[in-house]
PDB file of N, CA, C and O in Angstrom:
ATOM      1  N   MET A   1     137.498 118.983 261.917  1.00 89.00           N
ATOM      2  CA  MET A   1     138.189 118.557 263.114  1.00 89.00           C
ATOM      3  C   MET A   1     137.259 118.719 264.306  1.00 89.00           C
ATOM      4  O   MET A   1     136.638 119.754 264.478  1.00 89.00           O
ATOM      5  N   ASP A   2     137.193 117.688 265.098  1.00 91.00           N
ATOM      6  CA  ASP A   2     136.367 117.709 266.308  1.00 91.00           C
ATOM      7  C   ASP A   2     137.255 118.144 267.472  1.00 91.00           C
ATOM      8  O   ASP A   2     138.205 117.452 267.831  1.00 91.00           O
ATOM      9  N   PHE A   3     136.974 119.289 268.061  1.00 90.00           N
ATOM     10  CA  PHE A   3     137.819 119.827 269.122  1.00 90.00           C
ATOM     11  C   PHE A   3     137.484 119.266 270.499  1.00 90.00           C
ATOM     12  O   PHE A   3     138.167 119.581 271.468  1.00 90.00           O
ATOM     13  N   ARG A   4     136.470 118.432 270.574  1.00 92.00           N
ATOM     14  CA  ARG A   4     136.107 117.823 271.856  1.00 92.00           C
ATOM     15  C   ARG A   4     136.898 116.536 272.049  1.00 92.00           C
ATOM     16  O   ARG A   4     136.590 115.518 271.434  1.00 92.00           O
ATOM     17  N   ILE A   5     137.932 116.616 272.884  1.00 94.00           N
ATOM     18  CA  ILE A   5     138.716 115.428 273.183  1.00 94.00           C
ATOM     19  C   ILE A   5     138.756 115.235 274.698  1.00 94.00           C
ATOM     20  O   ILE A   5     138.585 116.175 275.460  1.00 94.00           O
ATOM     21  N   THR A   6     138.998 114.002 275.102  1.00 93.00           N
ATOM     22  CA  THR A   6     139.057 113.680 276.520  1.00 93.00           C
ATOM     23  C   THR A   6     140.403 114.132 277.103  1.00 93.00           C
ATOM     24  O   THR A   6     141.355 114.416 276.361  1.00 93.00           O
ATOM     25  N   ALA A   7     140.478 114.149 278.419  1.00 92.00           N
ATOM     26  CA  ALA A   7     141.742 114.498 279.083  1.00 92.00           C
ATOM     27  C   ALA A   7     142.829 113.489 278.721  1.00 92.00           C
ATOM     28  O   ALA A   7     143.995 113.862 278.537  1.00 92.00           O
ATOM     29  N   GLU A   8     142.453 112.226 278.596  1.00 94.00           N
ATOM     30  CA  GLU A   8     143.418 111.189 278.220  1.00 94.00           C
ATOM     31  C   GLU A   8     143.927 111.404 276.805  1.00 94.00           C
ATOM     32  O   GLU A   8     145.116 111.251 276.528  1.00 94.00           O
ATOM     33  N   GLU A   9     143.015 111.750 275.884  1.00 95.00           N
ATOM     34  CA  GLU A   9     143.422 112.028 274.507  1.00 95.00           C
ATOM     35  C   GLU A   9     144.322 113.252 274.447  1.00 95.00           C
ATOM     36  O   GLU A   9     145.313 113.272 273.712  1.00 95.00           O
ATOM     37  N   GLU A  10     144.008 114.261 275.245  1.00 93.00           N
ATOM     38  CA  GLU A  10     144.838 115.467 275.275  1.00 93.00           C
ATOM     39  C   GLU A  10     146.257 115.136 275.749  1.00 93.00           C
ATOM     40  O   GLU A  10     147.236 115.591 275.161  1.00 93.00           O
ATOM     41  N   ALA A  11     146.358 114.343 276.800  1.00 94.00           N
ATOM     42  CA  ALA A  11     147.674 113.945 277.300  1.00 94.00           C
ATOM     43  C   ALA A  11     148.446 113.167 276.233  1.00 94.00           C
ATOM     44  O   ALA A  11     149.661 113.353 276.063  1.00 94.00           O
ATOM     45  N   LEU A  12     147.746 112.319 275.483  1.00 96.00           N
ATOM     46  CA  LEU A  12     148.386 111.553 274.420  1.00 96.00           C
ATOM     47  C   LEU A  12     148.859 112.474 273.298  1.00 96.00           C
ATOM     48  O   LEU A  12     149.948 112.282 272.753  1.00 96.00           O
ATOM     49  N   VAL A  13     148.082 113.480 272.958  1.00 96.00           N
ATOM     50  CA  VAL A  13     148.495 114.447 271.936  1.00 96.00           C
ATOM     51  C   VAL A  13     149.803 115.117 272.354  1.00 96.00           C
ATOM     52  O   VAL A  13     150.725 115.260 271.539  1.00 96.00           O
ATOM     53  N   PHE A  14     149.905 115.504 273.621  1.00 95.00           N
ATOM     54  CA  PHE A  14     151.141 116.136 274.095  1.00 95.00           C
ATOM     55  C   PHE A  14     152.316 115.167 274.037  1.00 95.00           C
ATOM     56  O   PHE A  14     153.432 115.556 273.673  1.00 95.00           O
ATOM     57  N   ARG A  15     152.096 113.907 274.384  1.00 96.00           N
ATOM     58  CA  ARG A  15     153.183 112.917 274.306  1.00 96.00           C
ATOM     59  C   ARG A  15     153.611 112.701 272.864  1.00 96.00           C
ATOM     60  O   ARG A  15     154.809 112.639 272.557  1.00 96.00           O
ATOM     61  N   ILE A  16     152.639 112.591 271.956  1.00 97.00           N
ATOM     62  CA  ILE A  16     152.951 112.426 270.536  1.00 97.00           C
ATOM     63  C   ILE A  16     153.740 113.633 270.032  1.00 97.00           C
ATOM     64  O   ILE A  16     154.719 113.483 269.303  1.00 97.00           O
ATOM     65  N   ALA A  17     153.335 114.841 270.428  1.00 96.00           N
ATOM     66  CA  ALA A  17     154.042 116.054 270.017  1.00 96.00           C
ATOM     67  C   ALA A  17     155.488 116.022 270.498  1.00 96.00           C
ATOM     68  O   ALA A  17     156.401 116.390 269.748  1.00 96.00           O
ATOM     69  N   GLU A  18     155.714 115.576 271.735  1.00 95.00           N
ATOM     70  CA  GLU A  18     157.084 115.461 272.251  1.00 95.00           C
ATOM     71  C   GLU A  18     157.920 114.523 271.390  1.00 95.00           C
ATOM     72  O   GLU A  18     159.067 114.822 271.058  1.00 95.00           O
ATOM     73  N   LEU A  19     157.334 113.380 271.052  1.00 97.00           N
ATOM     74  CA  LEU A  19     158.059 112.406 270.235  1.00 97.00           C
ATOM     75  C   LEU A  19     158.335 112.938 268.836  1.00 97.00           C
ATOM     76  O   LEU A  19     159.445 112.789 268.313  1.00 97.00           O
ATOM     77  N   LEU A  20     157.338 113.570 268.226  1.00 97.00           N
ATOM     78  CA  LEU A  20     157.522 114.136 266.894  1.00 97.00           C
ATOM     79  C   LEU A  20     158.579 115.242 266.919  1.00 97.00           C
ATOM     80  O   LEU A  20     159.425 115.321 266.023  1.00 97.00           O
ATOM     81  N   ASP A  21     158.553 116.080 267.945  1.00 95.00           N
ATOM     82  CA  ASP A  21     159.566 117.135 268.080  1.00 95.00           C
ATOM     83  C   ASP A  21     160.972 116.553 268.202  1.00 95.00           C
ATOM     84  O   ASP A  21     161.940 117.166 267.774  1.00 95.00           O
ATOM     85  N   ALA A  22     161.070 115.353 268.787  1.00 96.00           N
ATOM     86  CA  ALA A  22     162.365 114.691 268.946  1.00 96.00           C
ATOM     87  C   ALA A  22     162.782 113.922 267.692  1.00 96.00           C
ATOM     88  O   ALA A  22     163.832 113.273 267.674  1.00 96.00           O
ATOM     89  N   GLY A  23     161.940 113.969 266.654  1.00 97.00           N
ATOM     90  CA  GLY A  23     162.274 113.304 265.399  1.00 97.00           C
ATOM     91  C   GLY A  23     161.793 111.871 265.287  1.00 97.00           C
ATOM     92  O   GLY A  23     162.199 111.147 264.381  1.00 97.00           O
ATOM     93  N   THR A  24     160.925 111.450 266.192  1.00 96.00           N
ATOM     94  CA  THR A  24     160.400 110.082 266.194  1.00 96.00           C
ATOM     95  C   THR A  24     158.950 110.077 265.736  1.00 96.00           C
ATOM     96  O   THR A  24     158.153 110.862 266.238  1.00 96.00           O
ATOM     97  N   GLN A  25     158.638 109.202 264.794  1.00 97.00           N
ATOM     98  CA  GLN A  25     157.241 108.977 264.423  1.00 97.00           C
ATOM     99  C   GLN A  25     156.772 107.790 265.261  1.00 97.00           C
ATOM    100  O   GLN A  25     157.148 106.646 264.990  1.00 97.00           O
ATOM    101  N   PRO A  26     155.986 108.058 266.307  1.00 97.00           N
ATOM    102  CA  PRO A  26     155.637 106.984 267.238  1.00 97.00           C
ATOM    103  C   PRO A  26     154.750 105.918 266.615  1.00 97.00           C
ATOM    104  O   PRO A  26     153.811 106.209 265.885  1.00 97.00           O
ATOM    105  N   ARG A  27     155.099 104.681 266.930  1.00 97.00           N
ATOM    106  CA  ARG A  27     154.324 103.529 266.484  1.00 97.00           C
ATOM    107  C   ARG A  27     153.325 103.174 267.571  1.00 97.00           C
ATOM    108  O   ARG A  27     153.590 103.370 268.759  1.00 97.00           O
ATOM    109  N   GLU A  28     152.195 102.640 267.148  1.00 96.00           N
ATOM    110  CA  GLU A  28     151.163 102.223 268.084  1.00 96.00           C
ATOM    111  C   GLU A  28     151.735 101.277 269.143  1.00 96.00           C
ATOM    112  O   GLU A  28     151.490 101.447 270.340  1.00 96.00           O
ATOM    113  N   ALA A  29     152.534 100.298 268.712  1.00 95.00           N
ATOM    114  CA  ALA A  29     153.100  99.326 269.651  1.00 95.00           C
ATOM    115  C   ALA A  29     153.981 100.010 270.690  1.00 95.00           C
ATOM    116  O   ALA A  29     153.961  99.644 271.871  1.00 95.00           O
ATOM    117  N   GLN A  30     154.747 101.005 270.274  1.00 95.00           N
ATOM    118  CA  GLN A  30     155.608 101.753 271.191  1.00 95.00           C
ATOM    119  C   GLN A  30     154.769 102.489 272.237  1.00 95.00           C
ATOM    120  O   GLN A  30     155.081 102.474 273.427  1.00 95.00           O
ATOM    121  N   LEU A  31     153.701 103.132 271.787  1.00 97.00           N
ATOM    122  CA  LEU A  31     152.843 103.884 272.696  1.00 97.00           C
ATOM    123  C   LEU A  31     152.098 102.955 273.658  1.00 97.00           C
ATOM    124  O   LEU A  31     151.932 103.280 274.831  1.00 97.00           O
ATOM    125  N   VAL A  32     151.672 101.800 273.159  1.00 96.00           N
ATOM    126  CA  VAL A  32     151.000 100.821 274.020  1.00 96.00           C
ATOM    127  C   VAL A  32     151.959 100.331 275.097  1.00 96.00           C
ATOM    128  O   VAL A  32     151.599 100.218 276.264  1.00 96.00           O
ATOM    129  N   GLU A  33     153.191 100.050 274.697  1.00 96.00           N
ATOM    130  CA  GLU A  33     154.187  99.581 275.662  1.00 96.00           C
ATOM    131  C   GLU A  33     154.456 100.638 276.737  1.00 96.00           C
ATOM    132  O   GLU A  33     154.575 100.326 277.916  1.00 96.00           O
ATOM    133  N   GLU A  34     154.512 101.893 276.307  1.00 96.00           N
ATOM    134  CA  GLU A  34     154.818 102.985 277.230  1.00 96.00           C
ATOM    135  C   GLU A  34     153.628 103.380 278.099  1.00 96.00           C
ATOM    136  O   GLU A  34     153.783 103.643 279.291  1.00 96.00           O
ATOM    137  N   LEU A  35     152.425 103.418 277.491  1.00 96.00           N
ATOM    138  CA  LEU A  35     151.272 104.017 278.160  1.00 96.00           C
ATOM    139  C   LEU A  35     150.123 103.053 278.467  1.00 96.00           C
ATOM    140  O   LEU A  35     149.175 103.442 279.135  1.00 96.00           O
ATOM    141  N   GLY A  36     150.186 101.847 277.936  1.00 96.00           N
ATOM    142  CA  GLY A  36     149.143 100.864 278.221  1.00 96.00           C
ATOM    143  C   GLY A  36     148.191 100.649 277.062  1.00 96.00           C
ATOM    144  O   GLY A  36     148.153 101.434 276.105  1.00 96.00           O
ATOM    145  N   PRO A  37     147.399  99.580 277.135  1.00 95.00           N
ATOM    146  CA  PRO A  37     146.546  99.170 276.021  1.00 95.00           C
ATOM    147  C   PRO A  37     145.411 100.140 275.682  1.00 95.00           C
ATOM    148  O   PRO A  37     144.891 100.113 274.566  1.00 95.00           O
ATOM    149  N   ASP A  38     145.024 101.003 276.614  1.00 95.00           N
ATOM    150  CA  ASP A  38     143.954 101.966 276.325  1.00 95.00           C
ATOM    151  C   ASP A  38     144.351 102.955 275.233  1.00 95.00           C
ATOM    152  O   ASP A  38     143.493 103.613 274.650  1.00 95.00           O
ATOM    153  N   VAL A  39     145.644 103.055 274.962  1.00 96.00           N
ATOM    154  CA  VAL A  39     146.146 103.983 273.951  1.00 96.00           C
ATOM    155  C   VAL A  39     145.564 103.659 272.572  1.00 96.00           C
ATOM    156  O   VAL A  39     145.318 104.567 271.783  1.00 96.00           O
ATOM    157  N   ARG A  40     145.343 102.397 272.299  1.00 95.00           N
ATOM    158  CA  ARG A  40     144.801 102.024 270.969  1.00 95.00           C
ATOM    159  C   ARG A  40     143.486 102.744 270.691  1.00 95.00           C
ATOM    160  O   ARG A  40     143.295 103.315 269.622  1.00 95.00           O
ATOM    161  N   GLN A  41     142.583 102.721 271.661  1.00 96.00           N
ATOM    162  CA  GLN A  41     141.285 103.373 271.493  1.00 96.00           C
ATOM    163  C   GLN A  41     141.463 104.894 271.383  1.00 96.00           C
ATOM    164  O   GLN A  41     140.798 105.540 270.574  1.00 96.00           O
ATOM    165  N   GLN A  42     142.374 105.446 272.162  1.00 97.00           N
ATOM    166  CA  GLN A  42     142.626 106.886 272.106  1.00 97.00           C
ATOM    167  C   GLN A  42     143.209 107.293 270.758  1.00 97.00           C
ATOM    168  O   GLN A  42     142.821 108.325 270.195  1.00 97.00           O
ATOM    169  N   LEU A  43     144.114 106.490 270.215  1.00 97.00           N
ATOM    170  CA  LEU A  43     144.673 106.780 268.889  1.00 97.00           C
ATOM    171  C   LEU A  43     143.587 106.767 267.827  1.00 97.00           C
ATOM    172  O   LEU A  43     143.539 107.653 266.965  1.00 97.00           O
ATOM    173  N   GLU A  44     142.729 105.762 267.880  1.00 95.00           N
ATOM    174  CA  GLU A  44     141.630 105.689 266.908  1.00 95.00           C
ATOM    175  C   GLU A  44     140.721 106.910 267.032  1.00 95.00           C
ATOM    176  O   GLU A  44     140.291 107.476 266.027  1.00 95.00           O
ATOM    177  N   GLY A  45     140.442 107.307 268.271  1.00 96.00           N
ATOM    178  CA  GLY A  45     139.606 108.482 268.497  1.00 96.00           C
ATOM    179  C   GLY A  45     140.244 109.749 267.959  1.00 96.00           C
ATOM    180  O   GLY A  45     139.583 110.553 267.290  1.00 96.00           O
ATOM    181  N   LEU A  46     141.528 109.925 268.221  1.00 97.00           N
ATOM    182  CA  LEU A  46     142.228 111.117 267.730  1.00 97.00           C
ATOM    183  C   LEU A  46     142.308 111.134 266.206  1.00 97.00           C
ATOM    184  O   LEU A  46     142.183 112.191 265.582  1.00 97.00           O
ATOM    185  N   LYS A  47     142.489 109.981 265.612  1.00 96.00           N
ATOM    186  CA  LYS A  47     142.518 109.898 264.146  1.00 96.00           C
ATOM    187  C   LYS A  47     141.150 110.243 263.569  1.00 96.00           C
ATOM    188  O   LYS A  47     141.046 111.032 262.627  1.00 96.00           O
ATOM    189  N   ALA A  48     140.104 109.690 264.154  1.00 96.00           N
ATOM    190  CA  ALA A  48     138.741 109.952 263.671  1.00 96.00           C
ATOM    191  C   ALA A  48     138.352 111.419 263.843  1.00 96.00           C
ATOM    192  O   ALA A  48     137.614 111.970 263.022  1.00 96.00           O
ATOM    193  N   LYS A  49     138.861 112.048 264.893  1.00 96.00           N
ATOM    194  CA  LYS A  49     138.537 113.451 265.162  1.00 96.00           C
ATOM    195  C   LYS A  49     139.432 114.413 264.392  1.00 96.00           C
ATOM    196  O   LYS A  49     139.248 115.627 264.458  1.00 96.00           O
ATOM    197  N   GLY A  50     140.428 113.887 263.669  1.00 97.00           N
ATOM    198  CA  GLY A  50     141.278 114.721 262.835  1.00 97.00           C
ATOM    199  C   GLY A  50     142.463 115.345 263.549  1.00 97.00           C
ATOM    200  O   GLY A  50     143.074 116.274 263.022  1.00 97.00           O
ATOM    201  N   TRP A  51     142.835 114.831 264.713  1.00 97.00           N
ATOM    202  CA  TRP A  51     143.951 115.395 265.474  1.00 97.00           C
ATOM    203  C   TRP A  51     145.300 114.857 265.021  1.00 97.00           C
ATOM    204  O   TRP A  51     146.308 115.549 265.142  1.00 97.00           O
ATOM    205  N   ILE A  52     145.343 113.596 264.574  1.00 97.00           N
ATOM    206  CA  ILE A  52     146.617 113.005 264.161  1.00 97.00           C
ATOM    207  C   ILE A  52     146.536 112.542 262.709  1.00 97.00           C
ATOM    208  O   ILE A  52     145.463 112.226 262.203  1.00 97.00           O
ATOM    209  N   VAL A  53     147.704 112.519 262.083  1.00 97.00           N
ATOM    210  CA  VAL A  53     147.851 111.963 260.739  1.00 97.00           C
ATOM    211  C   VAL A  53     148.624 110.666 260.930  1.00 97.00           C
ATOM    212  O   VAL A  53     149.728 110.671 261.474  1.00 97.00           O
ATOM    213  N   ALA A  54     148.010 109.559 260.535  1.00 96.00           N
ATOM    214  CA  ALA A  54     148.630 108.254 260.766  1.00 96.00           C
ATOM    215  C   ALA A  54     148.524 107.403 259.516  1.00 96.00           C
ATOM    216  O   ALA A  54     147.666 107.620 258.667  1.00 96.00           O
ATOM    217  N   ARG A  55     149.443 106.438 259.447  1.00 95.00           N
ATOM    218  CA  ARG A  55     149.382 105.453 258.353  1.00 95.00           C
ATOM    219  C   ARG A  55     149.439 104.075 258.982  1.00 95.00           C
ATOM    220  O   ARG A  55     149.942 103.899 260.095  1.00 95.00           O
ATOM    221  N   GLY A  56     148.955 103.118 258.256  1.00 93.00           N
ATOM    222  CA  GLY A  56     148.962 101.742 258.733  1.00 93.00           C
ATOM    223  C   GLY A  56     150.343 101.131 258.639  1.00 93.00           C
ATOM    224  O   GLY A  56     151.144 101.492 257.788  1.00 93.00           O
ATOM    225  N   ALA A  57     150.613 100.215 259.550  1.00 88.00           N
ATOM    226  CA  ALA A  57     151.864  99.465 259.549  1.00 88.00           C
ATOM    227  C   ALA A  57     151.536  98.040 259.974  1.00 88.00           C
ATOM    228  O   ALA A  57     150.426  97.755 260.429  1.00 88.00           O
ATOM    229  N   ALA A  58     152.486  97.148 259.835  1.00 86.00           N
ATOM    230  CA  ALA A  58     152.253  95.741 260.167  1.00 86.00           C
ATOM    231  C   ALA A  58     151.848  95.554 261.619  1.00 86.00           C
ATOM    232  O   ALA A  58     151.045  94.673 261.939  1.00 86.00           O
ATOM    233  N   ASP A  59     152.381  96.387 262.513  1.00 82.00           N
ATOM    234  CA  ASP A  59     152.085  96.230 263.940  1.00 82.00           C
ATOM    235  C   ASP A  59     151.161  97.320 264.465  1.00 82.00           C
ATOM    236  O   ASP A  59     151.213  97.684 265.631  1.00 82.00           O
ATOM    237  N   GLY A  60     150.314  97.867 263.613  1.00 90.00           N
ATOM    238  CA  GLY A  60     149.377  98.918 264.014  1.00 90.00           C
ATOM    239  C   GLY A  60     149.666 100.186 263.240  1.00 90.00           C
ATOM    240  O   GLY A  60     150.290 100.162 262.193  1.00 90.00           O
ATOM    241  N   MET A  61     149.242 101.315 263.781  1.00 95.00           N
ATOM    242  CA  MET A  61     149.446 102.566 263.067  1.00 95.00           C
ATOM    243  C   MET A  61     150.755 103.235 263.479  1.00 95.00           C
ATOM    244  O   MET A  61     151.314 102.949 264.531  1.00 95.00           O
ATOM    245  N   VAL A  62     151.210 104.125 262.601  1.00 97.00           N
ATOM    246  CA  VAL A  62     152.356 104.982 262.872  1.00 97.00           C
ATOM    247  C   VAL A  62     151.857 106.413 262.769  1.00 97.00           C
ATOM    248  O   VAL A  62     151.246 106.787 261.764  1.00 97.00           O
ATOM    249  N   VAL A  63     152.074 107.204 263.788  1.00 97.00           N
ATOM    250  CA  VAL A  63     151.670 108.605 263.761  1.00 97.00           C
ATOM    251  C   VAL A  63     152.766 109.376 263.044  1.00 97.00           C
ATOM    252  O   VAL A  63     153.906 109.425 263.505  1.00 97.00           O
ATOM    253  N   VAL A  64     152.419 109.955 261.895  1.00 97.00           N
ATOM    254  CA  VAL A  64     153.420 110.674 261.108  1.00 97.00           C
ATOM    255  C   VAL A  64     153.405 112.171 261.388  1.00 97.00           C
ATOM    256  O   VAL A  64     154.396 112.860 261.150  1.00 97.00           O
ATOM    257  N   ASP A  65     152.305 112.676 261.929  1.00 97.00           N
ATOM    258  CA  ASP A  65     152.224 114.107 262.221  1.00 97.00           C
ATOM    259  C   ASP A  65     150.961 114.395 263.022  1.00 97.00           C
ATOM    260  O   ASP A  65     150.064 113.551 263.116  1.00 97.00           O
ATOM    261  N   LEU A  66     150.919 115.590 263.578  1.00 97.00           N
ATOM    262  CA  LEU A  66     149.680 116.125 264.131  1.00 97.00           C
ATOM    263  C   LEU A  66     149.059 117.013 263.069  1.00 97.00           C
ATOM    264  O   LEU A  66     149.773 117.590 262.241  1.00 97.00           O
ATOM    265  N   ALA A  67     147.759 117.157 263.093  1.00 96.00           N
ATOM    266  CA  ALA A  67     147.083 118.087 262.193  1.00 96.00           C
ATOM    267  C   ALA A  67     147.494 119.512 262.571  1.00 96.00           C
ATOM    268  O   ALA A  67     147.861 119.777 263.725  1.00 96.00           O
ATOM    269  N   GLY A  68     147.429 120.416 261.622  1.00 95.00           N
ATOM    270  CA  GLY A  68     147.823 121.810 261.870  1.00 95.00           C
ATOM    271  C   GLY A  68     147.177 122.425 263.101  1.00 95.00           C
ATOM    272  O   GLY A  68     147.866 122.986 263.956  1.00 95.00           O
ATOM    273  N   PRO A  69     145.847 122.342 263.227  1.00 94.00           N
ATOM    274  CA  PRO A  69     145.214 122.904 264.419  1.00 94.00           C
ATOM    275  C   PRO A  69     145.654 122.217 265.723  1.00 94.00           C
ATOM    276  O   PRO A  69     145.704 122.852 266.766  1.00 94.00           O
ATOM    277  N   ALA A  70     146.016 120.947 265.646  1.00 94.00           N
ATOM    278  CA  ALA A  70     146.509 120.250 266.836  1.00 94.00           C
ATOM    279  C   ALA A  70     147.859 120.825 267.258  1.00 94.00           C
ATOM    280  O   ALA A  70     148.111 121.045 268.447  1.00 94.00           O
ATOM    281  N   TRP A  71     148.735 121.078 266.278  1.00 94.00           N
ATOM    282  CA  TRP A  71     150.022 121.709 266.609  1.00 94.00           C
ATOM    283  C   TRP A  71     149.793 123.080 267.233  1.00 94.00           C
ATOM    284  O   TRP A  71     150.464 123.451 268.197  1.00 94.00           O
ATOM    285  N   THR A  72     148.865 123.842 266.693  1.00 93.00           N
ATOM    286  CA  THR A  72     148.562 125.163 267.244  1.00 93.00           C
ATOM    287  C   THR A  72     148.104 125.048 268.689  1.00 93.00           C
ATOM    288  O   THR A  72     148.552 125.806 269.560  1.00 93.00           O
ATOM    289  N   ALA A  73     147.240 124.092 268.972  1.00 90.00           N
ATOM    290  CA  ALA A  73     146.752 123.888 270.338  1.00 90.00           C
ATOM    291  C   ALA A  73     147.887 123.491 271.274  1.00 90.00           C
ATOM    292  O   ALA A  73     147.999 124.014 272.387  1.00 90.00           O
ATOM    293  N   VAL A  74     148.753 122.593 270.817  1.00 92.00           N
ATOM    294  CA  VAL A  74     149.881 122.152 271.644  1.00 92.00           C
ATOM    295  C   VAL A  74     150.812 123.319 271.920  1.00 92.00           C
ATOM    296  O   VAL A  74     151.222 123.537 273.064  1.00 92.00           O
ATOM    297  N   ARG A  75     151.154 124.062 270.896  1.00 91.00           N
ATOM    298  CA  ARG A  75     152.087 125.183 271.063  1.00 91.00           C
ATOM    299  C   ARG A  75     151.505 126.254 272.001  1.00 91.00           C
ATOM    300  O   ARG A  75     152.224 126.809 272.827  1.00 91.00           O
ATOM    301  N   SER A  76     150.221 126.533 271.884  1.00 89.00           N
ATOM    302  CA  SER A  76     149.627 127.568 272.727  1.00 89.00           C
ATOM    303  C   SER A  76     149.555 127.111 274.181  1.00 89.00           C
ATOM    304  O   SER A  76     149.742 127.912 275.093  1.00 89.00           O
ATOM    305  N   ARG A  77     149.317 125.833 274.413  1.00 80.00           N
ATOM    306  CA  ARG A  77     149.255 125.318 275.783  1.00 80.00           C
ATOM    307  C   ARG A  77     150.636 125.235 276.406  1.00 80.00           C
ATOM    308  O   ARG A  77     150.785 125.400 277.603  1.00 80.00           O
ATOM    309  N   ARG A  78     151.666 124.983 275.624  1.00 66.00           N
ATOM    310  CA  ARG A  78     153.031 124.923 276.148  1.00 66.00           C
ATOM    311  C   ARG A  78     153.508 126.289 276.607  1.00 66.00           C
ATOM    312  O   ARG A  78     154.368 126.410 277.457  1.00 66.00           O
ATOM    313  N   ASP A  79     152.928 127.350 276.025  1.00 57.00           N
ATOM    314  CA  ASP A  79     153.343 128.698 276.373  1.00 57.00           C
ATOM    315  C   ASP A  79     152.666 129.224 277.633  1.00 57.00           C
ATOM    316  O   ASP A  79     153.064 130.251 278.170  1.00 57.00           O
ATOM    317  N   VAL A  80     151.649 128.542 278.123  1.00 46.00           N
ATOM    318  CA  VAL A  80     150.919 128.984 279.303  1.00 46.00           C
ATOM    319  C   VAL A  80     151.868 128.982 280.502  1.00 46.00           C
ATOM    320  O   VAL A  80     152.587 128.024 280.747  1.00 46.00           O
ATOM    321  N   GLY A  81     151.909 130.090 281.226  1.00 45.00           N
ATOM    322  CA  GLY A  81     152.722 130.175 282.427  1.00 45.00           C
ATOM    323  C   GLY A  81     154.169 130.540 282.189  1.00 45.00           C
ATOM    324  O   GLY A  81     154.957 130.602 283.123  1.00 45.00           O
ATOM    325  N   ARG A  82     154.529 130.783 280.948  1.00 39.00           N
ATOM    326  CA  ARG A  82     155.937 131.163 280.668  1.00 39.00           C
ATOM    327  C   ARG A  82     156.079 132.648 280.577  1.00 39.00           C
ATOM    328  O   ARG A  82     155.244 133.375 280.290  1.00 39.00           O
TER     329      ARG A  82
END
């Protein structure tokens, strides 16, 4: 896993975590509609770096989970300031 991610990728990881926590496996098309076309490149980057677990779909990828270390990073950052 490559721990060097951009600020944009980090923000996307947090959004994906929110959706997964709510029981939604976000689709690429959904994220593009919500966050803009740059999300496609960020998703590919996060997948290549091992942050997300995704599968292919007819309209792009579907994020099925975050990698274990990604969940750990998200959970530890959510606790900051509490």
